[in-house]
Coordinates of N, CA and C and ligand atoms in Angstrom, one line a residue:
M1 N 84.3 -20.6 12.1 CA 83.7 -20.1 10.8 C 83.2 -18.7 11.0
T2 N 83.5 -17.8 10.1 CA 82.9 -16.5 10.1 C 81.4 -16.6 10.0
K3 N 80.6 -15.9 10.8 CA 79.2 -15.9 10.7 C 78.7 -15.2 9.4
M4 N 77.6 -15.7 8.9 CA 77.0 -15.1 7.7 C 75.7 -14.5 8.1
I5 N 75.5 -13.3 7.7 CA 74.2 -12.6 8.0 C 73.5 -12.3 6.7
A6 N 72.4 -12.9 6.4 CA 71.8 -12.7 5.1 C 70.4 -12.1 5.2
A7 N 70.1 -11.1 4.3 CA 68.8 -10.5 4.3 C 68.0 -11.1 3.1
N8 N 66.8 -11.5 3.4 CA 65.8 -11.9 2.4 C 64.7 -10.9 2.3
W9 N 64.8 -10.0 1.3 CA 63.9 -8.9 1.2 C 62.5 -9.3 0.6
K10 N 62.4 -10.6 0.1 CA 61.1 -11.0 -0.4 C 60.6 -10.0 -1.4
M11 N 59.3 -9.8 -1.5 CA 58.7 -8.9 -2.5 C 58.5 -7.5 -1.9
Y12 N 59.6 -7.0 -1.3 CA 59.6 -5.7 -0.8 C 60.8 -4.9 -1.4
K13 N 60.6 -3.6 -1.6 CA 61.6 -2.7 -2.0 C 61.7 -2.5 -3.6
T14 N 61.5 -1.3 -4.0 CA 61.8 -0.8 -5.3 C 63.3 -0.6 -5.4
A15 N 63.7 -0.4 -6.6 CA 65.2 -0.1 -6.8 C 65.7 1.0 -6.0
E16 N 64.9 2.1 -5.9 CA 65.3 3.3 -5.1 C 65.2 3.0 -3.6
E17 N 64.2 2.3 -3.2 CA 64.1 1.9 -1.8 C 65.3 1.0 -1.3
A18 N 65.7 0.2 -2.3 CA 66.9 -0.7 -1.9 C 68.1 0.1 -1.7
S19 N 68.4 1.0 -2.7 CA 69.7 1.8 -2.5 C 69.6 2.7 -1.3
D20 N 68.4 3.3 -1.1 CA 68.3 4.2 0.1 C 68.6 3.4 1.4
M21 N 68.0 2.2 1.5 CA 68.2 1.4 2.7 C 69.7 1.0 2.8
L22 N 70.4 0.6 1.8 CA 71.8 0.2 1.9 C 72.7 1.4 2.1
N23 N 72.3 2.6 1.6 CA 73.1 3.8 1.9 C 72.9 4.2 3.4
S24 N 71.8 3.9 4.0 CA 71.6 4.1 5.4 C 72.4 3.1 6.2
L25 N 72.4 1.9 5.7 CA 73.1 0.8 6.5 C 74.6 0.9 6.5
A26 N 75.2 1.4 5.4 CA 76.7 1.4 5.3 C 77.4 2.1 6.5
P27 N 76.9 3.3 6.9 CA 77.7 3.9 8.0 C 77.4 3.3 9.3
L28 N 76.4 2.4 9.4 CA 76.1 1.8 10.7 C 76.9 0.5 10.9
I29 N 77.6 0.0 9.9 CA 78.3 -1.2 10.0 C 79.7 -1.1 9.5
R30 N 80.3 0.0 9.6 CA 81.7 0.2 9.2 C 82.6 -0.8 10.0
N31 N 83.6 -1.3 9.3 CA 84.6 -2.2 10.0 C 84.1 -3.6 10.3
V32 N 82.9 -4.0 9.9 CA 82.5 -5.3 10.2 C 83.2 -6.4 9.4
T33 N 83.4 -7.5 9.9 CA 84.1 -8.6 9.2 C 83.3 -9.8 8.9
C34 N 82.0 -9.8 9.4 CA 81.2 -11.0 9.1 C 80.7 -10.9 7.6
D35 N 80.3 -12.1 7.1 CA 79.9 -12.1 5.7 C 78.4 -11.6 5.6
I36 N 78.1 -10.7 4.7 CA 76.8 -10.2 4.6 C 76.2 -10.5 3.2
L37 N 75.0 -11.0 3.1 CA 74.4 -11.2 1.8 C 73.0 -10.5 1.8
V38 N 72.7 -9.9 0.6 CA 71.4 -9.3 0.5 C 70.7 -10.0 -0.7
F39 N 69.6 -10.7 -0.4 CA 68.8 -11.3 -1.5 C 67.7 -10.3 -1.9
A40 N 67.9 -9.6 -3.0 CA 67.0 -8.5 -3.4 C 66.1 -9.0 -4.4
P41 N 65.0 -8.3 -4.6 CA 64.1 -8.6 -5.8 C 64.9 -8.4 -7.1
F42 N 64.5 -9.1 -8.2 CA 65.2 -9.0 -9.4 C 65.3 -7.5 -9.9
T43 N 64.2 -6.8 -9.7 CA 64.1 -5.4 -10.2 C 64.9 -4.4 -9.4
A44 N 65.5 -4.8 -8.3 CA 66.3 -3.9 -7.4 C 67.8 -4.3 -7.5
L45 N 68.1 -5.3 -8.3 CA 69.5 -5.8 -8.3 C 70.4 -4.7 -8.9
H46 N 69.9 -3.9 -9.8 CA 70.8 -2.9 -10.5 C 71.2 -1.8 -9.5
T47 N 70.4 -1.6 -8.5 CA 70.8 -0.6 -7.5 C 71.5 -1.2 -6.2
T48 N 71.1 -2.5 -6.0 CA 71.6 -3.2 -4.8 C 73.1 -3.5 -5.0
V49 N 73.4 -4.0 -6.2 CA 74.8 -4.4 -6.5 C 75.8 -3.2 -6.2
P50 N 75.6 -2.0 -6.9 CA 76.6 -1.0 -6.6 C 76.5 -0.5 -5.2
A51 N 75.3 -0.4 -4.5 CA 75.3 0.1 -3.2 C 76.0 -0.8 -2.2
L52 N 76.0 -2.1 -2.5 CA 76.7 -3.1 -1.6 C 78.3 -2.9 -1.7
K53 N 78.7 -2.3 -2.7 CA 80.2 -2.1 -2.8 C 80.7 -1.2 -1.7
N54 N 79.8 -0.4 -1.1 CA 80.3 0.4 0.0 C 80.3 -0.3 1.4
I55 N 79.9 -1.6 1.4 CA 79.8 -2.3 2.6 C 80.8 -3.5 2.6
P56 N 81.7 -3.5 3.6 CA 82.7 -4.6 3.5 C 82.1 -6.0 3.6
C57 N 82.7 -6.9 2.9 CA 82.3 -8.3 2.9 C 80.8 -8.6 2.6
A58 N 80.2 -7.7 1.7 CA 78.8 -7.9 1.4 C 78.7 -8.3 -0.1
Q59 N 77.8 -9.2 -0.3 CA 77.5 -9.6 -1.7 C 76.0 -9.7 -2.0
A60 N 75.7 -9.6 -3.3 CA 74.3 -9.6 -3.6 C 73.8 -10.9 -4.1
G61 N 72.5 -11.2 -3.8 CA 72.0 -12.5 -4.3 C 70.6 -12.2 -4.8
A62 N 70.1 -13.2 -5.6 CA 68.7 -13.2 -6.1 C 67.9 -14.2 -5.3
Q63 N 66.6 -14.1 -5.4 CA 65.7 -14.9 -4.5 C 65.2 -16.2 -5.3
D64 N 65.5 -16.2 -6.6 CA 65.0 -17.4 -7.4 C 65.8 -17.4 -8.7
V65 N 65.7 -18.6 -9.3 CA 66.5 -18.8 -10.6 C 65.8 -19.9 -11.3
Y66 N 66.0 -20.0 -12.6 CA 65.5 -21.1 -13.4 C 66.6 -22.0 -13.9
P67 N 66.5 -23.3 -13.8 CA 67.7 -24.1 -14.2 C 67.9 -24.4 -15.7
A68 N 68.2 -23.3 -16.4 CA 68.6 -23.4 -17.8 C 69.4 -22.2 -18.1
H69 N 70.2 -22.2 -19.2 CA 71.0 -21.1 -19.5 C 70.2 -20.0 -20.2
Q70 N 69.3 -20.4 -21.1 CA 68.4 -19.5 -21.8 C 67.3 -20.4 -22.4
G71 N 66.3 -19.7 -23.0 CA 65.3 -20.5 -23.7 C 63.9 -19.9 -23.5
A72 N 62.9 -20.7 -24.0 CA 61.5 -20.2 -24.0 C 60.9 -20.5 -22.6
F73 N 61.2 -19.7 -21.6 CA 60.7 -19.9 -20.3 C 60.3 -18.5 -19.8
T74 N 59.1 -18.2 -20.3 CA 58.6 -16.8 -20.1 C 58.5 -16.4 -18.6
G75 N 59.1 -15.3 -18.3 CA 59.1 -14.8 -16.9 C 60.2 -15.3 -16.1
E76 N 61.1 -16.2 -16.6 CA 62.1 -16.8 -15.7 C 63.5 -16.1 -16.0
I77 N 64.4 -16.3 -15.1 CA 65.7 -15.7 -15.1 C 66.8 -16.8 -14.9
S78 N 67.8 -16.7 -15.7 CA 68.8 -17.8 -15.7 C 70.0 -17.4 -14.7
P79 N 70.8 -18.4 -14.4 CA 72.0 -18.1 -13.5 C 72.9 -17.1 -14.3
D80 N 73.0 -17.3 -15.6 CA 73.9 -16.4 -16.4 C 73.5 -15.0 -16.3
M81 N 72.1 -14.8 -16.3 CA 71.6 -13.4 -16.2 C 71.9 -12.8 -14.9
L82 N 71.8 -13.7 -13.8 CA 72.1 -13.2 -12.5 C 73.5 -12.8 -12.3
L83 N 74.4 -13.7 -12.8 CA 75.8 -13.4 -12.7 C 76.1 -12.1 -13.4
A84 N 75.6 -11.9 -14.6 CA 75.8 -10.7 -15.4 C 75.3 -9.4 -14.7
A85 N 74.2 -9.6 -13.9 CA 73.7 -8.5 -13.1 C 74.5 -8.2 -11.8
G86 N 75.5 -9.0 -11.6 CA 76.4 -8.8 -10.4 C 76.0 -9.6 -9.2
C87 N 75.1 -10.6 -9.3 CA 74.8 -11.4 -8.2 C 75.9 -12.5 -8.1
S88 N 76.2 -12.9 -6.9 CA 77.0 -14.1 -6.7 C 76.3 -15.2 -6.0
W89 N 75.1 -14.9 -5.4 CA 74.4 -15.9 -4.7 C 72.9 -16.0 -5.2
V90 N 72.3 -17.2 -4.9 CA 70.9 -17.3 -5.1 C 70.3 -18.2 -4.0
L91 N 69.0 -17.9 -3.6 CA 68.3 -18.7 -2.7 C 67.6 -19.8 -3.5
T92 N 67.6 -21.0 -2.9 CA 66.7 -22.0 -3.5 C 65.9 -22.7 -2.4
G93 N 64.7 -23.2 -2.7 CA 64.0 -23.9 -1.7 C 63.3 -23.1 -0.6
H94 N 63.2 -21.8 -0.8 CA 62.6 -21.0 0.3 C 61.2 -21.6 0.5
S95 N 60.7 -21.6 1.8 CA 59.4 -22.3 2.0 C 58.3 -21.6 1.3
E96 N 58.4 -20.2 1.1 CA 57.4 -19.6 0.4 C 57.3 -20.1 -1.0
R97 N 58.4 -20.4 -1.6 CA 58.3 -21.0 -3.0 C 57.9 -22.4 -2.9
R98 N 58.3 -23.2 -1.9 CA 57.8 -24.6 -1.8 C 56.3 -24.6 -1.6
H99 N 55.8 -23.8 -0.7 CA 54.4 -23.9 -0.2 C 53.4 -23.0 -1.0
I100 N 53.9 -21.8 -1.4 CA 52.9 -20.9 -2.1 C 53.0 -21.2 -3.6
L101 N 54.2 -21.3 -4.1 CA 54.4 -21.5 -5.5 C 54.5 -23.0 -5.9
G102 N 54.4 -23.9 -5.0 CA 54.3 -25.3 -5.3 C 55.6 -26.0 -5.8
E103 N 56.8 -25.4 -5.5 CA 58.0 -26.1 -6.0 C 58.3 -27.4 -5.3
S104 N 58.6 -28.4 -6.1 CA 58.9 -29.7 -5.5 C 60.3 -29.8 -5.0
P105 N 60.6 -30.7 -4.1 CA 62.0 -30.9 -3.7 C 62.9 -31.2 -4.9
E106 N 62.4 -31.9 -5.9 CA 63.2 -32.3 -7.1 C 63.6 -31.0 -7.9
F107 N 62.6 -30.1 -8.1 CA 62.8 -28.9 -8.8 C 63.8 -28.0 -8.0
V108 N 63.7 -28.0 -6.7 CA 64.6 -27.2 -5.9 C 66.0 -27.8 -6.1
G109 N 66.1 -29.1 -6.2 CA 67.4 -29.8 -6.5 C 68.0 -29.4 -7.8
Q110 N 67.1 -29.3 -8.8 CA 67.6 -28.9 -10.2 C 68.2 -27.5 -10.1
K111 N 67.4 -26.6 -9.5 CA 67.9 -25.2 -9.4 C 69.2 -25.1 -8.7
T112 N 69.3 -25.9 -7.6 CA 70.6 -25.8 -6.8 C 71.8 -26.3 -7.6
A113 N 71.7 -27.5 -8.2 CA 72.8 -28.0 -8.9 C 73.1 -27.2 -10.1
F114 N 72.1 -26.7 -10.9 CA 72.4 -26.0 -12.1 C 73.0 -24.6 -11.7
S115 N 72.6 -24.0 -10.7 CA 73.1 -22.7 -10.3 C 74.6 -22.9 -9.9
L116 N 74.9 -23.9 -9.1 CA 76.3 -24.1 -8.7 C 77.2 -24.4 -9.9
A117 N 76.7 -25.2 -10.8 CA 77.4 -25.6 -12.0 C 77.7 -24.3 -12.9
S118 N 76.7 -23.4 -12.8 CA 76.9 -22.2 -13.6 C 77.7 -21.1 -13.0
G119 N 78.1 -21.3 -11.7 CA 79.0 -20.3 -11.1 C 78.4 -19.5 -10.0
L120 N 77.1 -19.7 -9.7 CA 76.5 -19.0 -8.6 C 76.7 -19.8 -7.3
N121 N 76.8 -19.1 -6.2 CA 76.8 -19.8 -4.9 C 75.3 -19.9 -4.5
V122 N 75.0 -20.9 -3.7 CA 73.6 -21.2 -3.4 C 73.4 -21.3 -1.9
M123 N 72.3 -20.7 -1.4 CA 71.8 -21.0 -0.1 C 70.5 -21.8 -0.2
L124 N 70.6 -23.0 0.2 CA 69.4 -24.0 0.0 C 68.6 -23.9 1.4
C125 N 67.4 -23.5 1.2 CA 66.5 -23.4 2.4 C 65.7 -24.7 2.6
I126 N 65.6 -25.1 3.9 CA 64.9 -26.3 4.3 C 64.1 -26.0 5.5
G127 N 63.1 -26.8 5.8 CA 62.4 -26.6 7.1 C 61.0 -27.3 7.0
E128 N 60.5 -27.6 8.2 CA 59.3 -28.4 8.4 C 58.1 -27.4 8.7
T129 N 56.9 -27.9 8.3 CA 55.7 -27.2 8.8 C 55.4 -27.6 10.2
L130 N 54.4 -26.9 10.8 CA 54.0 -27.2 12.2 C 53.4 -28.6 12.2
A131 N 52.6 -28.9 11.2 CA 51.9 -30.2 11.2 C 53.0 -31.3 11.1
E132 N 54.0 -31.1 10.3 CA 55.1 -32.1 10.1 C 55.8 -32.3 11.5
R133 N 56.1 -31.2 12.1 CA 56.8 -31.2 13.4 C 55.9 -32.0 14.4
D134 N 54.6 -31.6 14.5 CA 53.7 -32.2 15.5 C 53.6 -33.7 15.2
N135 N 53.7 -34.1 13.9 CA 53.6 -35.6 13.6 C 54.9 -36.3 13.8
G136 N 55.9 -35.7 14.3 CA 57.2 -36.3 14.5 C 58.0 -36.5 13.2
Q137 N 57.7 -35.7 12.2 CA 58.4 -35.9 10.9 C 59.5 -35.0 10.7
L138 N 60.0 -34.3 11.7 CA 61.1 -33.3 11.5 C 62.3 -33.9 10.7
S139 N 62.8 -35.0 11.2 CA 64.0 -35.6 10.6 C 63.7 -36.1 9.2
T140 N 62.5 -36.7 9.0 CA 62.2 -37.2 7.6 C 62.1 -36.1 6.6
V141 N 61.5 -35.0 7.0 CA 61.3 -33.9 6.1 C 62.7 -33.2 5.8
L142 N 63.5 -33.0 6.8 CA 64.8 -32.4 6.5 C 65.6 -33.3 5.7
E143 N 65.5 -34.6 5.9 CA 66.3 -35.6 5.1 C 65.9 -35.5 3.7
Q144 N 64.6 -35.5 3.4 CA 64.1 -35.5 2.0 C 64.5 -34.2 1.3
Q145 N 64.4 -33.1 2.0 CA 64.7 -31.8 1.4 C 66.2 -31.7 1.1
L146 N 67.0 -32.2 2.0 CA 68.5 -32.2 1.8 C 68.9 -33.2 0.7
R147 N 68.3 -34.4 0.8 CA 68.7 -35.4 -0.2 C 68.3 -34.9 -1.7
E148 N 67.1 -34.5 -1.8 CA 66.7 -34.0 -3.2 C 67.4 -32.7 -3.5
G149 N 67.5 -31.8 -2.6 CA 68.1 -30.5 -2.8 C 69.5 -30.6 -3.3
L150 N 70.3 -31.6 -2.7 CA 71.7 -31.7 -3.0 C 72.0 -32.9 -4.0
R151 N 71.0 -33.5 -4.5 CA 71.2 -34.8 -5.3 C 72.3 -34.7 -6.3
D152 N 72.3 -33.6 -7.1 CA 73.2 -33.5 -8.2 C 74.4 -32.5 -7.9
V153 N 74.5 -32.2 -6.7 CA 75.7 -31.3 -6.3 C 76.9 -32.1 -6.1
P154 N 78.0 -31.8 -6.8 CA 79.2 -32.6 -6.7 C 79.7 -32.7 -5.3
P155 N 80.2 -33.9 -4.9 CA 80.6 -34.1 -3.5 C 81.7 -33.2 -3.1
D156 N 82.5 -32.7 -4.0 CA 83.7 -31.9 -3.7 C 83.4 -30.4 -3.8
I157 N 82.1 -30.0 -3.7 CA 81.8 -28.6 -3.9 C 82.5 -27.8 -2.8
D158 N 83.1 -26.7 -3.1 CA 83.8 -25.8 -2.2 C 82.7 -25.4 -1.1
A159 N 83.1 -25.6 0.1 CA 82.1 -25.3 1.2 C 81.8 -23.8 1.3
S160 N 82.6 -22.9 0.7 CA 82.2 -21.5 0.7 C 81.2 -21.1 -0.3
R161 N 80.8 -22.1 -1.2 CA 79.8 -21.8 -2.3 C 78.4 -22.3 -2.0
L162 N 78.3 -23.0 -0.9 CA 77.0 -23.6 -0.6 C 76.7 -23.5 0.9
C163 N 75.5 -23.0 1.2 CA 75.1 -23.2 2.6 C 73.7 -23.5 2.7
I164 N 73.3 -24.0 3.9 CA 71.9 -24.5 4.2 C 71.3 -23.5 5.1
A165 N 70.1 -23.1 4.9 CA 69.3 -22.3 5.8 C 68.2 -23.1 6.4
Y166 N 68.2 -23.4 7.7 CA 67.1 -24.1 8.3 C 66.1 -23.1 8.8
E167 N 64.9 -23.2 8.3 CA 63.9 -22.2 8.6 C 62.6 -23.0 8.9
P168 N 62.2 -23.2 10.2 CA 61.0 -23.8 10.5 C 59.8 -23.0 9.9
V169 N 59.0 -23.6 9.1 CA 58.0 -22.8 8.4 C 57.1 -22.0 9.3
W170 N 56.8 -22.6 10.5 CA 55.9 -22.0 11.5 C 56.5 -20.8 12.2
A171 N 57.8 -20.6 12.0 CA 58.5 -19.4 12.6 C 58.7 -18.3 11.6
I172 N 58.4 -18.5 10.3 CA 58.7 -17.5 9.4 C 57.6 -16.4 9.3
G173 N 58.0 -15.2 9.6 CA 57.1 -14.1 9.5 C 55.9 -14.1 10.5
T174 N 56.0 -15.0 11.5 CA 54.9 -15.2 12.5 C 55.2 -14.5 13.8
G175 N 56.5 -14.1 14.0 CA 56.9 -13.6 15.3 C 57.2 -14.7 16.3
K176 N 57.0 -16.0 15.9 CA 57.3 -17.1 16.8 C 58.7 -17.6 16.5
T177 N 59.6 -17.4 17.4 CA 60.9 -18.0 17.1 C 61.0 -19.4 17.8
A178 N 61.8 -20.2 17.1 CA 62.0 -21.5 17.8 C 62.8 -21.3 19.1
S179 N 62.6 -22.2 20.0 CA 63.3 -22.1 21.3 C 64.8 -22.5 21.0
D180 N 65.6 -22.2 22.0 CA 67.1 -22.6 21.8 C 67.2 -24.1 21.6
A181 N 66.4 -24.8 22.4 CA 66.4 -26.3 22.4 C 66.0 -26.8 21.0
D182 N 64.9 -26.2 20.4 CA 64.5 -26.6 19.1 C 65.6 -26.3 18.0
I183 N 66.2 -25.1 18.2 CA 67.2 -24.8 17.2 C 68.4 -25.7 17.3
L184 N 68.9 -25.9 18.5 CA 70.0 -26.8 18.7 C 69.8 -28.2 18.2
A185 N 68.6 -28.7 18.5 CA 68.2 -30.1 18.0 C 68.1 -30.1 16.5
A186 N 67.5 -29.1 15.9 CA 67.3 -29.2 14.4 C 68.7 -29.0 13.7
H187 N 69.5 -28.0 14.2 CA 70.8 -27.8 13.5 C 71.7 -29.0 13.7
A188 N 71.6 -29.7 14.9 CA 72.5 -30.9 15.0 C 72.0 -31.9 14.1
E189 N 70.7 -32.0 13.9 CA 70.1 -33.0 12.9 C 70.5 -32.7 11.5
V190 N 70.5 -31.4 11.1 CA 70.9 -31.0 9.8 C 72.4 -31.4 9.6
R191 N 73.2 -31.1 10.6 CA 74.6 -31.4 10.4 C 74.8 -32.9 10.3
R192 N 74.1 -33.7 11.1 CA 74.2 -35.2 11.1 C 73.8 -35.7 9.7
L193 N 72.7 -35.2 9.2 CA 72.2 -35.6 7.9 C 73.1 -35.2 6.8
L194 N 73.7 -34.0 6.9 CA 74.6 -33.6 5.8 C 75.8 -34.5 5.8
I195 N 76.3 -34.8 6.9 CA 77.5 -35.7 7.0 C 77.2 -37.1 6.5
A196 N 76.0 -37.6 6.9 CA 75.5 -38.9 6.4 C 75.4 -38.9 4.9
L197 N 74.8 -37.8 4.3 CA 74.6 -37.8 2.9 C 75.8 -37.5 2.1
R198 N 76.7 -36.7 2.6 CA 77.8 -36.1 1.8 C 79.2 -36.4 2.3
G199 N 79.3 -37.0 3.5 CA 80.6 -37.3 4.0 C 81.1 -36.2 4.9
S200 N 82.3 -36.4 5.5 CA 82.8 -35.6 6.6 C 83.1 -34.1 6.1
S201 N 83.3 -33.9 4.8 CA 83.5 -32.5 4.3 C 82.3 -31.7 4.6
A202 N 81.2 -32.3 4.8 CA 79.9 -31.5 5.1 C 80.0 -30.8 6.4
S203 N 81.0 -31.2 7.2 CA 81.1 -30.5 8.5 C 81.5 -29.0 8.3
N204 N 82.0 -28.7 7.1 CA 82.4 -27.3 6.9 C 81.3 -26.5 6.2
L205 N 80.2 -27.1 5.9 CA 79.1 -26.3 5.3 C 78.4 -25.4 6.4
R206 N 78.1 -24.2 6.0 CA 77.4 -23.3 7.0 C 76.0 -23.7 7.1
I207 N 75.4 -23.7 8.3 CA 74.0 -23.9 8.5 C 73.5 -22.6 9.2
L208 N 72.6 -21.9 8.5 CA 72.0 -20.6 9.0 C 70.7 -20.9 9.6
Y209 N 70.3 -20.1 10.6 CA 68.9 -20.2 11.1 C 68.1 -19.1 10.6
G210 N 66.8 -19.3 10.3 CA 65.9 -18.3 9.9 C 64.5 -18.5 10.5
G211 N 63.8 -17.4 10.7 CA 62.4 -17.5 11.2 C 62.3 -16.5 12.4
S212 N 61.7 -15.3 12.0 CA 61.4 -14.3 13.0 C 62.7 -13.9 13.9
V213 N 63.8 -13.8 13.2 CA 65.0 -13.3 13.9 C 64.9 -11.8 14.0
K214 N 65.2 -11.3 15.2 CA 65.2 -9.9 15.5 C 66.5 -9.6 16.3
P215 N 66.8 -8.3 16.4 CA 68.0 -7.9 17.2 C 68.1 -8.6 18.5
D216 N 66.9 -8.6 19.2 CA 66.9 -9.2 20.6 C 67.2 -10.7 20.6
N217 N 66.6 -11.5 19.7 CA 66.8 -12.9 19.8 C 68.1 -13.3 19.1
A218 N 68.6 -12.5 18.2 CA 69.8 -12.8 17.5 C 71.0 -13.1 18.4
K219 N 71.0 -12.3 19.5 CA 72.1 -12.4 20.5 C 72.1 -13.8 21.1
R220 N 70.9 -14.4 21.3 CA 71.0 -15.8 21.9 C 71.1 -16.9 20.9
I221 N 70.6 -16.6 19.7 CA 70.6 -17.7 18.7 C 72.0 -17.8 18.1
L222 N 72.6 -16.7 17.8 CA 73.9 -16.8 17.0 C 75.0 -17.6 17.7
P223 N 75.1 -17.6 19.1 CA 76.2 -18.4 19.7 C 75.9 -19.9 19.7
L224 N 74.7 -20.3 19.4 CA 74.3 -21.8 19.6 C 75.2 -22.7 18.6
D225 N 75.4 -23.9 19.1 CA 76.2 -24.8 18.3 C 75.6 -25.1 16.9
N226 N 76.4 -25.1 15.9 CA 76.0 -25.4 14.5 C 75.1 -24.3 13.9
V227 N 75.1 -23.1 14.6 CA 74.4 -21.9 14.0 C 75.5 -21.1 13.4
D228 N 75.7 -21.1 12.1 CA 76.8 -20.4 11.4 C 76.4 -19.1 10.8
G229 N 75.1 -18.7 11.1 CA 74.6 -17.4 10.6 C 73.1 -17.4 10.7
L230 N 72.6 -16.3 10.1 CA 71.1 -16.0 10.2 C 70.6 -15.6 8.8
L231 N 69.4 -16.1 8.5 CA 68.7 -15.6 7.3 C 67.5 -14.8 7.8
I232 N 67.4 -13.5 7.4 CA 66.4 -12.6 8.1 C 65.5 -12.0 7.1
G233 N 64.2 -12.1 7.3 CA 63.2 -11.4 6.5 C 62.9 -10.1 7.0
G234 N 61.8 -10.0 7.8 CA 61.2 -8.7 8.3 C 62.3 -7.8 8.8
S235 N 63.2 -8.3 9.7 CA 64.1 -7.4 10.4 C 65.3 -7.0 9.5
S236 N 65.3 -7.4 8.2 CA 66.3 -7.0 7.3 C 65.9 -5.8 6.5
L237 N 64.6 -5.4 6.6 CA 64.1 -4.4 5.7 C 64.5 -3.0 6.2
Q238 N 64.7 -2.8 7.5 CA 65.2 -1.5 7.9 C 66.7 -1.5 8.3
A239 N 67.4 -0.4 8.0 CA 68.8 -0.4 8.2 C 69.1 -0.6 9.7
E240 N 68.4 0.0 10.6 CA 68.7 0.0 12.0 C 68.6 -1.4 12.5
S241 N 67.5 -2.1 12.2 CA 67.4 -3.5 12.8 C 68.4 -4.5 12.1
F242 N 68.6 -4.3 10.8 CA 69.6 -5.2 10.2 C 71.0 -4.9 10.7
A243 N 71.3 -3.7 10.9 CA 72.6 -3.3 11.4 C 72.8 -3.9 12.8
A244 N 71.7 -3.8 13.6 CA 71.9 -4.3 15.0 C 72.2 -5.8 15.0
I245 N 71.6 -6.5 14.1 CA 71.8 -8.0 14.0 C 73.3 -8.2 13.6
I246 N 73.7 -7.5 12.6 CA 75.1 -7.6 12.1 C 76.1 -7.3 13.2
Q247 N 75.8 -6.3 14.0 CA 76.7 -5.9 15.1 C 76.7 -7.1 16.2
C248 N 75.6 -7.8 16.4 CA 75.6 -8.9 17.3 C 76.7 -10.0 16.8
A249 N 76.6 -10.2 15.5 CA 77.5 -11.2 14.9 C 79.0 -10.7 15.1
Q250 N 79.1 -9.4 14.9 CA 80.5 -8.9 15.0 C 81.0 -9.0 16.4
S251 N 80.2 -8.7 17.4 CA 80.7 -8.7 18.7 C 81.0 -10.2 19.1
L252 N 80.3 -11.1 18.6 CA 80.7 -12.5 18.9 C 82.0 -12.9 18.3
A253 N 82.3 -12.3 17.1 CA 83.6 -12.6 16.5 C 84.7 -12.0 17.3
R254 N 84.5 -10.9 18.0 CA 85.5 -10.3 18.7 C 85.8 -11.0 20.0
N255 N 84.8 -11.7 20.6 CA 84.9 -12.4 21.9 C 85.7 -13.7 21.8
Ligands
LIG301 P1 61.3 -13.6 8.8 O1 61.6 -14.3 7.4 O2 62.6 -13.2 9.4 O3 60.4 -12.4 8.4 O4 60.6 -14.6 9.6 C1 62.7 -15.2 7.2 C2 62.7 -15.8 5.9 O5 61.7 -16.1 5.3 O6 63.8 -16.1 5.3

């Protein structure tokens, strides 16, 4: 499976800062063949989308979506609007939306299914808090987030249109990366749950790791079993660090 390297810019970057960053990134990653995604803020999509055209295998995504085509939903953005803005992907279930904005697993599931049905590709994020991990609830939490998140997704969905990002909440933006053993165990569990919930075709779904990924640790995380890519926050904001991570994925593809 080609590795996927995704940037989650969160609430960083104006439209101009987004295009400046991508214009600096492009010459650093010429000839790469791994898939690259940039989840930009809504207000930077109109500069992100054209700037990504200069980068091979790169696509733009949004960080959130509302599950309706249009309507009286003040402040919300529909999948149709995102597609028209040039996005092909959207994030659902990011832990900051679950825990800061209070999104339920059911609502994440509605967003996921509606976006896919509308033509967007979806990266569904899942992950446990430290308290849940310490209480031995890792598997239960992942199972619930996957079950609700994928509840109305058709079983025959094209595996290139959906991926899962496993991000332990305690490792996001904290500088604490999960150990190799933690990542291996959690990704194997996500794979097992996906196959149990959705059948053997789920062995083709990509599972990305996220949580304090940096150029240094990307080298050891990317080759691990069932790690099909990375979702990167802080280190995706500067061209140099994001390019270094992309180059790690590229060198693995060559070996
Ligand atoms: P981080 O963020 O790389 O800054 O930990 C990852 C994410 O939230 O997707």
